[in-house]
PDB file of C-alpha atoms in Angstrom:
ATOM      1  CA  UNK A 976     158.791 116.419 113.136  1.00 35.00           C
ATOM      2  CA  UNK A 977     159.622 115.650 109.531  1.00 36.00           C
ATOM      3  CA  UNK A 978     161.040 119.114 107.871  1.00 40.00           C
ATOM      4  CA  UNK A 979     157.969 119.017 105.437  1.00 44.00           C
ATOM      5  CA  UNK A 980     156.006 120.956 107.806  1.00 43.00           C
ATOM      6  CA  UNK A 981     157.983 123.660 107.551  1.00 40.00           C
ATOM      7  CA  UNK A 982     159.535 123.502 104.177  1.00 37.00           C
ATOM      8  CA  UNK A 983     156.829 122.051 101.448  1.00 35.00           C
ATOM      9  CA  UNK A 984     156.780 124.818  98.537  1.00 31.00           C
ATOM     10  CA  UNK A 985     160.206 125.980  98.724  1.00 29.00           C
ATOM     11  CA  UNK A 986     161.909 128.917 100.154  1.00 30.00           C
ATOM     12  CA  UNK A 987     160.302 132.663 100.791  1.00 31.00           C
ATOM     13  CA  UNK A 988     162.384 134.815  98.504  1.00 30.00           C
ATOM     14  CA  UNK A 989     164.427 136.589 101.357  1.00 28.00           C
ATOM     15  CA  UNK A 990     164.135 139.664  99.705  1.00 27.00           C
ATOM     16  CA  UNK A 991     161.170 140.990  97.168  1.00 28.00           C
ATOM     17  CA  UNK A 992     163.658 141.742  94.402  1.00 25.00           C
ATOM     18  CA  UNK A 993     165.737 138.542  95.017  1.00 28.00           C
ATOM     19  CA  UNK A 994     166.779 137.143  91.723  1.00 30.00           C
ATOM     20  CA  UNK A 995     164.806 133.768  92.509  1.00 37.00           C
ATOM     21  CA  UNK A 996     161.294 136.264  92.825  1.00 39.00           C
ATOM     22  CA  UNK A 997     162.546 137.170  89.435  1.00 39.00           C
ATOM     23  CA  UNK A 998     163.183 133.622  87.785  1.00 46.00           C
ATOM     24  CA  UNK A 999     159.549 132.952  86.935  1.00 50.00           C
ATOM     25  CA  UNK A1000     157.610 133.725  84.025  1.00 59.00           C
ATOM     26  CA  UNK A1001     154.042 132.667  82.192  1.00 78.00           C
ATOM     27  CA  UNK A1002     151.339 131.481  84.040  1.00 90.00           C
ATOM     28  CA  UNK A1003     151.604 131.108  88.130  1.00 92.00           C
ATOM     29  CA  UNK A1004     148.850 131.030  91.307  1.00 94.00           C
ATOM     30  CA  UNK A1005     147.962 134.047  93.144  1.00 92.00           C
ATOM     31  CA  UNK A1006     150.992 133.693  95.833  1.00 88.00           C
ATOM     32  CA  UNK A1007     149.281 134.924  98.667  1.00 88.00           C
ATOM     33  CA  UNK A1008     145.622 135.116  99.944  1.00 93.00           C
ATOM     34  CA  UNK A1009     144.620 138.191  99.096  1.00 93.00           C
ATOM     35  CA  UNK A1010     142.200 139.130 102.074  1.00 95.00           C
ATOM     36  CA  UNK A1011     142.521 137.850 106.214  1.00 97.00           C
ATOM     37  CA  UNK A1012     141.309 134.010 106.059  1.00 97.00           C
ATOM     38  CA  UNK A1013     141.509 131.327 109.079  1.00 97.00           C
ATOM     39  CA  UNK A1014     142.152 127.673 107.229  1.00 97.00           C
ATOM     40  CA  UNK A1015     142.217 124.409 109.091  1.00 97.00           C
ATOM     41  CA  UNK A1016     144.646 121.879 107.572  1.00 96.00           C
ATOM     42  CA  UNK A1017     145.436 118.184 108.181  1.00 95.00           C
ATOM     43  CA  UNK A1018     149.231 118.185 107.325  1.00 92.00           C
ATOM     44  CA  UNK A1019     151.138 114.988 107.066  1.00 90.00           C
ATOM     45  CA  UNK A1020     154.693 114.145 106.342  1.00 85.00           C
ATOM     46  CA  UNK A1021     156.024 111.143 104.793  1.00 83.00           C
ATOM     47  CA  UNK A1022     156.305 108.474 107.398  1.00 85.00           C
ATOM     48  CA  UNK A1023     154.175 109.507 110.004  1.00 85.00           C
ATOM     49  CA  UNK A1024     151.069 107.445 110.977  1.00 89.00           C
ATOM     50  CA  UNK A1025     148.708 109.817 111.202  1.00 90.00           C
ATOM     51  CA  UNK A1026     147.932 113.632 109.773  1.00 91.00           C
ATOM     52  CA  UNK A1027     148.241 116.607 112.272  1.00 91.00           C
ATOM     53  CA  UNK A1028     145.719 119.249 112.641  1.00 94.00           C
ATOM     54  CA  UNK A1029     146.846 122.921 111.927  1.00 94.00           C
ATOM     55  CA  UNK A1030     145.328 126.074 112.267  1.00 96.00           C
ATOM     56  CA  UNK A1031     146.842 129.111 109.940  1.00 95.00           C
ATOM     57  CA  UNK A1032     145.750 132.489 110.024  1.00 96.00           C
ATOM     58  CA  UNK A1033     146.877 134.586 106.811  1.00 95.00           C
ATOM     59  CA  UNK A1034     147.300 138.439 106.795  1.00 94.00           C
ATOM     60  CA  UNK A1035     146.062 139.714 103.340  1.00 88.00           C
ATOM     61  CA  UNK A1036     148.817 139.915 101.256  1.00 77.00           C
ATOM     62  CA  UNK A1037     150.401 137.150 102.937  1.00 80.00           C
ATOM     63  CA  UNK A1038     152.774 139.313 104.985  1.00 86.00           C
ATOM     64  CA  UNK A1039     152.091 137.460 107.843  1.00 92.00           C
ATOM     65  CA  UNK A1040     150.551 134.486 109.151  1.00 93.00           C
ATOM     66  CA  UNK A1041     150.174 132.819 112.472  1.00 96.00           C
ATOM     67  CA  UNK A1042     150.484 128.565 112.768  1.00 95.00           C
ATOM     68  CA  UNK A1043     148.683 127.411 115.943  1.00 95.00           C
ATOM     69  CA  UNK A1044     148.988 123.213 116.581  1.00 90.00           C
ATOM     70  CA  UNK A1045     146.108 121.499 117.818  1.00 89.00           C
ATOM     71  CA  UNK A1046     147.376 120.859 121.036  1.00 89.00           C
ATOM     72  CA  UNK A1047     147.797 124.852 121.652  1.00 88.00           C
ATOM     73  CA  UNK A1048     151.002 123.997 123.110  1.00 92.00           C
ATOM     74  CA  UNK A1049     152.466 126.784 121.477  1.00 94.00           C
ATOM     75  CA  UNK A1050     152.031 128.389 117.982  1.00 95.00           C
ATOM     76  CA  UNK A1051     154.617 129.815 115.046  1.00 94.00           C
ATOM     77  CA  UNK A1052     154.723 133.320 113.602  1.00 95.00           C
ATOM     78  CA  UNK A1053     156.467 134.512 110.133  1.00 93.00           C
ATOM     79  CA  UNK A1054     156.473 137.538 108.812  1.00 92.00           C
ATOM     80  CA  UNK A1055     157.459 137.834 105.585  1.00 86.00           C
ATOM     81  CA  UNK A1056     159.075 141.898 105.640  1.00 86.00           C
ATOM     82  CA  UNK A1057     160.414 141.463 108.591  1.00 88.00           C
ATOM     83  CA  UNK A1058     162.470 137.736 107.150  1.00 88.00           C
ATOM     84  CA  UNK A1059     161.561 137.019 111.131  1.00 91.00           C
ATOM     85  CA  UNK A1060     160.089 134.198 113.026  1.00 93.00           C
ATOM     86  CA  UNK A1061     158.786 134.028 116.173  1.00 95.00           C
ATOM     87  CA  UNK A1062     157.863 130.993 118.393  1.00 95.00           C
ATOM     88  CA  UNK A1063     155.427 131.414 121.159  1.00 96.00           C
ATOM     89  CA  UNK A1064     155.300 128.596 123.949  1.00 96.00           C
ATOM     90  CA  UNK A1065     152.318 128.433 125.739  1.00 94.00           C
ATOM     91  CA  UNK A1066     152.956 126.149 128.696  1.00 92.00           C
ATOM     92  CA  UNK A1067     155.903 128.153 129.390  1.00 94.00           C
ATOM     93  CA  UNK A1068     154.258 131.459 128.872  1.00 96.00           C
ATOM     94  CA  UNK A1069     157.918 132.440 126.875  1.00 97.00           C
ATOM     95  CA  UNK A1070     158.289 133.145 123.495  1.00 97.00           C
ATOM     96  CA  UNK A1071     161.515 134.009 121.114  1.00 96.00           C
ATOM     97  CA  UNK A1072     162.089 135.540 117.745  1.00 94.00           C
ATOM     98  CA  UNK A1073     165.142 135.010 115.006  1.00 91.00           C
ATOM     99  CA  UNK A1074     165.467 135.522 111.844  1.00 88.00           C
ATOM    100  CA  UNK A1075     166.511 131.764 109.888  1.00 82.00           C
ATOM    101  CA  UNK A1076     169.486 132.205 107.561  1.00 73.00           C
ATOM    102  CA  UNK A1077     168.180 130.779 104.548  1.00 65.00           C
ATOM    103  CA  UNK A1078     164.642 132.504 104.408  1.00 66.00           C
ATOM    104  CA  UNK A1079     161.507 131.801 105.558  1.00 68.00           C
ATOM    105  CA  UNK A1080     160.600 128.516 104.287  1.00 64.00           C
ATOM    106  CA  UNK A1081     156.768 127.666 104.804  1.00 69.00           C
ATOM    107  CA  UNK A1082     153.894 124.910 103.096  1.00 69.00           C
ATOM    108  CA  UNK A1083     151.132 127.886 103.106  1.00 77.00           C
ATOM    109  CA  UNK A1084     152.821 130.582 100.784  1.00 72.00           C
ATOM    110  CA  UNK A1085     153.524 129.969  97.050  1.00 79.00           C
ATOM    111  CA  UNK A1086     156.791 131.935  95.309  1.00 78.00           C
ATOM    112  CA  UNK A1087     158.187 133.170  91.753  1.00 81.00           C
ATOM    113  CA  UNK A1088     161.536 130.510  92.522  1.00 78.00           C
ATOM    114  CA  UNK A1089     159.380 127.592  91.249  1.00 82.00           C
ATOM    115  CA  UNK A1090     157.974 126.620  87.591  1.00 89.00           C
ATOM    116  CA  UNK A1091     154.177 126.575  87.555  1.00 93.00           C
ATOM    117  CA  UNK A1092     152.152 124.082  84.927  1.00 95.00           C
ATOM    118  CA  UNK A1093     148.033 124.592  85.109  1.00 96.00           C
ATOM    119  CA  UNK A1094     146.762 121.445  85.316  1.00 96.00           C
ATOM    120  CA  UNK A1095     142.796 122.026  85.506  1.00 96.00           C
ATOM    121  CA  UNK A1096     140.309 122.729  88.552  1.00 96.00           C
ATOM    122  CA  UNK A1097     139.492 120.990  91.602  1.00 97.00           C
ATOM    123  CA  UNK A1098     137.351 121.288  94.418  1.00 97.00           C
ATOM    124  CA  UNK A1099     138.551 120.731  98.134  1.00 97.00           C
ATOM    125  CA  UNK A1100     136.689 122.051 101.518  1.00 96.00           C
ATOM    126  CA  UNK A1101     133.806 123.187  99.161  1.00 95.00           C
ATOM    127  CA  UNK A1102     135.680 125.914  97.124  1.00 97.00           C
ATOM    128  CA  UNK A1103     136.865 125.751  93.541  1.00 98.00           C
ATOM    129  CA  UNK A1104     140.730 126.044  93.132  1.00 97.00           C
ATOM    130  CA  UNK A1105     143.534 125.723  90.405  1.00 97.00           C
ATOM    131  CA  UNK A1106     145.072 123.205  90.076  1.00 97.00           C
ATOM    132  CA  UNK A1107     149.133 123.266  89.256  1.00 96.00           C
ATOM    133  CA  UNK A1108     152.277 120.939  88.977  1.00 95.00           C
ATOM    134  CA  UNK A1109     154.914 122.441  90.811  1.00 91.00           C
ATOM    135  CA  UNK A1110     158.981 121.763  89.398  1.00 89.00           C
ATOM    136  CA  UNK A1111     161.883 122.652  92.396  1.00 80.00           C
ATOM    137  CA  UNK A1112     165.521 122.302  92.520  1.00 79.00           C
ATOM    138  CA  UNK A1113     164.692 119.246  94.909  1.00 78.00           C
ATOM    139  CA  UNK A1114     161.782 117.713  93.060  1.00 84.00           C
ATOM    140  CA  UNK A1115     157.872 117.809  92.192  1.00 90.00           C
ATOM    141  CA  UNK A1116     154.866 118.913  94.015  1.00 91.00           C
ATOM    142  CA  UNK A1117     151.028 119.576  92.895  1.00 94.00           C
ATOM    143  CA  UNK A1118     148.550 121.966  94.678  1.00 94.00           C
ATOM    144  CA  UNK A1119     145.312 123.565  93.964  1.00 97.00           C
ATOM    145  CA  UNK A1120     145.107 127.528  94.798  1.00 96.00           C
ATOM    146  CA  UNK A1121     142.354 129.110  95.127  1.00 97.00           C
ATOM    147  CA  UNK A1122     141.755 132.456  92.822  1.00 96.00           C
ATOM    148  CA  UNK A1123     142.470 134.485  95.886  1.00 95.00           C
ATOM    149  CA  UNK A1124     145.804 133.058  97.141  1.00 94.00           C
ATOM    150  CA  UNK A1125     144.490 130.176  99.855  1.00 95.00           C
ATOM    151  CA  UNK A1126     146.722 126.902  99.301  1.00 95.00           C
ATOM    152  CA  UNK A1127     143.762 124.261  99.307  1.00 97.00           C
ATOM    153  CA  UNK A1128     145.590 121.366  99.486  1.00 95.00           C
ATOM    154  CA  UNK A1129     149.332 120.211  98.197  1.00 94.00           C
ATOM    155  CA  UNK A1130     151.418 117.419  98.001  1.00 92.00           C
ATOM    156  CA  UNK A1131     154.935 116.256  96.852  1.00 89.00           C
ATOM    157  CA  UNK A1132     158.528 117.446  97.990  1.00 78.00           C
ATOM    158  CA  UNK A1133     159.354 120.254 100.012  1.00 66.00           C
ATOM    159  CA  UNK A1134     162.224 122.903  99.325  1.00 59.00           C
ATOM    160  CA  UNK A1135     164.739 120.024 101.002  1.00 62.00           C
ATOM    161  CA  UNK A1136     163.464 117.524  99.095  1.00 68.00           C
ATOM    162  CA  UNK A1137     161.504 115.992 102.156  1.00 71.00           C
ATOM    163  CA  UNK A1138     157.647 114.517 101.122  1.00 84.00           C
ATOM    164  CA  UNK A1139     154.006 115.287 102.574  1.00 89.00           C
ATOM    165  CA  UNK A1140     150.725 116.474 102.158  1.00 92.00           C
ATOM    166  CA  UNK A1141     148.658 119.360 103.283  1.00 93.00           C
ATOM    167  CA  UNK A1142     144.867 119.407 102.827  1.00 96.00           C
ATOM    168  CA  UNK A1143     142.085 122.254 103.747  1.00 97.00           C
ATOM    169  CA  UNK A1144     139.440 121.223 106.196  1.00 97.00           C
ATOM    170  CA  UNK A1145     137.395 124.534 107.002  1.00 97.00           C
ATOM    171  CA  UNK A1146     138.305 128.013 105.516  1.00 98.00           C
ATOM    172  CA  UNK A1147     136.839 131.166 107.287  1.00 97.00           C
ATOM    173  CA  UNK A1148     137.201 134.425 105.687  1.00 97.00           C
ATOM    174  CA  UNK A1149     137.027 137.664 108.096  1.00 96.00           C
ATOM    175  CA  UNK A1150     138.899 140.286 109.697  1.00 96.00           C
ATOM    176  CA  UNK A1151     141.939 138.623 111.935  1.00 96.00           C
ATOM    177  CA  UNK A1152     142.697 140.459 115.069  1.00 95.00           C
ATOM    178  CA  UNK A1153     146.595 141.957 114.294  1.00 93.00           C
ATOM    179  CA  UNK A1154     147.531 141.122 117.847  1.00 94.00           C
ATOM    180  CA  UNK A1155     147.037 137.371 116.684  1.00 95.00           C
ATOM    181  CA  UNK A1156     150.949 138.130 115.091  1.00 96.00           C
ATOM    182  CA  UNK A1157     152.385 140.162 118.235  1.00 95.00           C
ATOM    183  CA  UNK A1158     154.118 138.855 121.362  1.00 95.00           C
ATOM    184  CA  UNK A1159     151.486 137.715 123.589  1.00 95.00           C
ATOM    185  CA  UNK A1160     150.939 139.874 126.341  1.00 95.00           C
ATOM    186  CA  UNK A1161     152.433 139.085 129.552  1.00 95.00           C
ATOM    187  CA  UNK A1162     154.885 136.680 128.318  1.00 97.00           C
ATOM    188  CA  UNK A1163     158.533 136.460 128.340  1.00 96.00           C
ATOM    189  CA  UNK A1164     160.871 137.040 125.464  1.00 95.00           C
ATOM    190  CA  UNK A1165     163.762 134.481 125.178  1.00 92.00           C
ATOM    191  CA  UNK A1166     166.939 136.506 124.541  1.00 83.00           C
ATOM    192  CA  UNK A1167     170.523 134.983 123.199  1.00 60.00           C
ATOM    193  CA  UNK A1168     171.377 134.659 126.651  1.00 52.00           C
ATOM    194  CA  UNK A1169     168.793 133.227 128.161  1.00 48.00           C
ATOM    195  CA  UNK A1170     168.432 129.087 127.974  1.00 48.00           C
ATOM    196  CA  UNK A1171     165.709 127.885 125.416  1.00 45.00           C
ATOM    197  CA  UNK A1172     163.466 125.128 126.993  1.00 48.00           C
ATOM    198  CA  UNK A1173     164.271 121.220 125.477  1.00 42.00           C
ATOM    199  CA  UNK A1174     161.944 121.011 122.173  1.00 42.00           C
ATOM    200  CA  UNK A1175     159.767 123.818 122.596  1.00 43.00           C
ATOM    201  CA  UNK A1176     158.138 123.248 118.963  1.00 44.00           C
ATOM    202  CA  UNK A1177     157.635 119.114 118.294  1.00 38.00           C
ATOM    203  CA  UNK A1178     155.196 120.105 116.099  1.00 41.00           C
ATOM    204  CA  UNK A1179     156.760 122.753 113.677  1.00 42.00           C
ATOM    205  CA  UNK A1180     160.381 121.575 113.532  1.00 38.00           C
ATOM    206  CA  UNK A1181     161.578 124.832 113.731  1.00 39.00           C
ATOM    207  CA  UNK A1182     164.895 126.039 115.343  1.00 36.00           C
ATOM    208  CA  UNK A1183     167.062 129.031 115.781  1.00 39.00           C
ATOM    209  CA  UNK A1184     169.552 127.719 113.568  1.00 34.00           C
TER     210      UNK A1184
END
């Protein structure tokens, strides 16, 4: 799949006193949701015929969240402390962890490396949000936030310059079981010197590398 899956928004700042965390000042978004909330996005890159269906479940505080596909062929956890992601494969019953070497890069969280304009209110999946321009390194993007940190919908250029959309279809708010971001139980961990099955993640474009 097109990078913009993983990438719209830009970078995580790798650490929380990076100097790009830093580089912003005057108005922003909340960055993260502020309390556990399940959203259901249609996410589309540039290109492809059709939207896919997402699920996303956010820690509060956006520490962690959990990307299941559709499909649930397999699902994607980052976690923001740790700078680690994990991939879980269902079919396989496998999953593997790594940390990427430039950063978490993810549509769903917001950061201080990009310029923030307010450009009035919206309204998607029945809840008021913000509404912002977003300037990058690699070009523009607008999204409307939500005054507790949910992402309702965005569009425009991702932190490799790659284009898409993302847009809410159902938010839940509630407690999320913290398991939901552990290995699952009774499956086996891919190590460095084990061989990683052909394309285990069509959907989230993510590799080791």
């Amino acid at each position: 799949m097109h990078s913009f899956f993983y990438g719209l928004g830009a970078a995580m700042c790798v650490t929380a006193l990076s100097a790009p965390c830093l580089a912003q000042s005057g108005p922003h978004p909340q960055l993260a949701p502020t309390r556990d909330v399940t959203v259901v996005y249609a996410v589309q890159p540039q290109g492809a015929p059709a939207p896919q269906q997402v699920t996303v479940s956010f820690a509060k505080d956006g520490d962690r969240l959990r990307i299941d596909e559709a499909n649930k062929i397999g699902a994607t956890v980052l976690d923001r402390p740790a700078q680690q992601v994990m991939l879980i494969m269902n079919k396989q019953r496998m999953y593997m962890q790594f940390s990427p070497q430039h950063g978490l890069r993810n549509p769903f969280l917001l950061d201080l490396s990009m310029h923030y304009t307010p450009a009035g209110q919206g309204n998607v999946a029945g809840l008021v949000c913000d509404k912002w321009t977003i300037a990058t390194p690699h070009g523009a993007a607008t999204a409307c936030v939500t005054q507790d940190g949910v992402i309702l919908s965005e569009s425009g250029a991702d932190a490799d310059g790659a284009q898409g959309t993302l847009t809410a279809q159902n938010v839940q708010y509630g407690p999320i079981d913290p398991t939901l971001f552990q290995p699952p139980a009774g499956y086996e961990k891919i190590t460095s010197h084990m061989p990683i099955p052909h394309n285990p993640h069509p959907a989230t474009g993510v590799t080791a590398h």
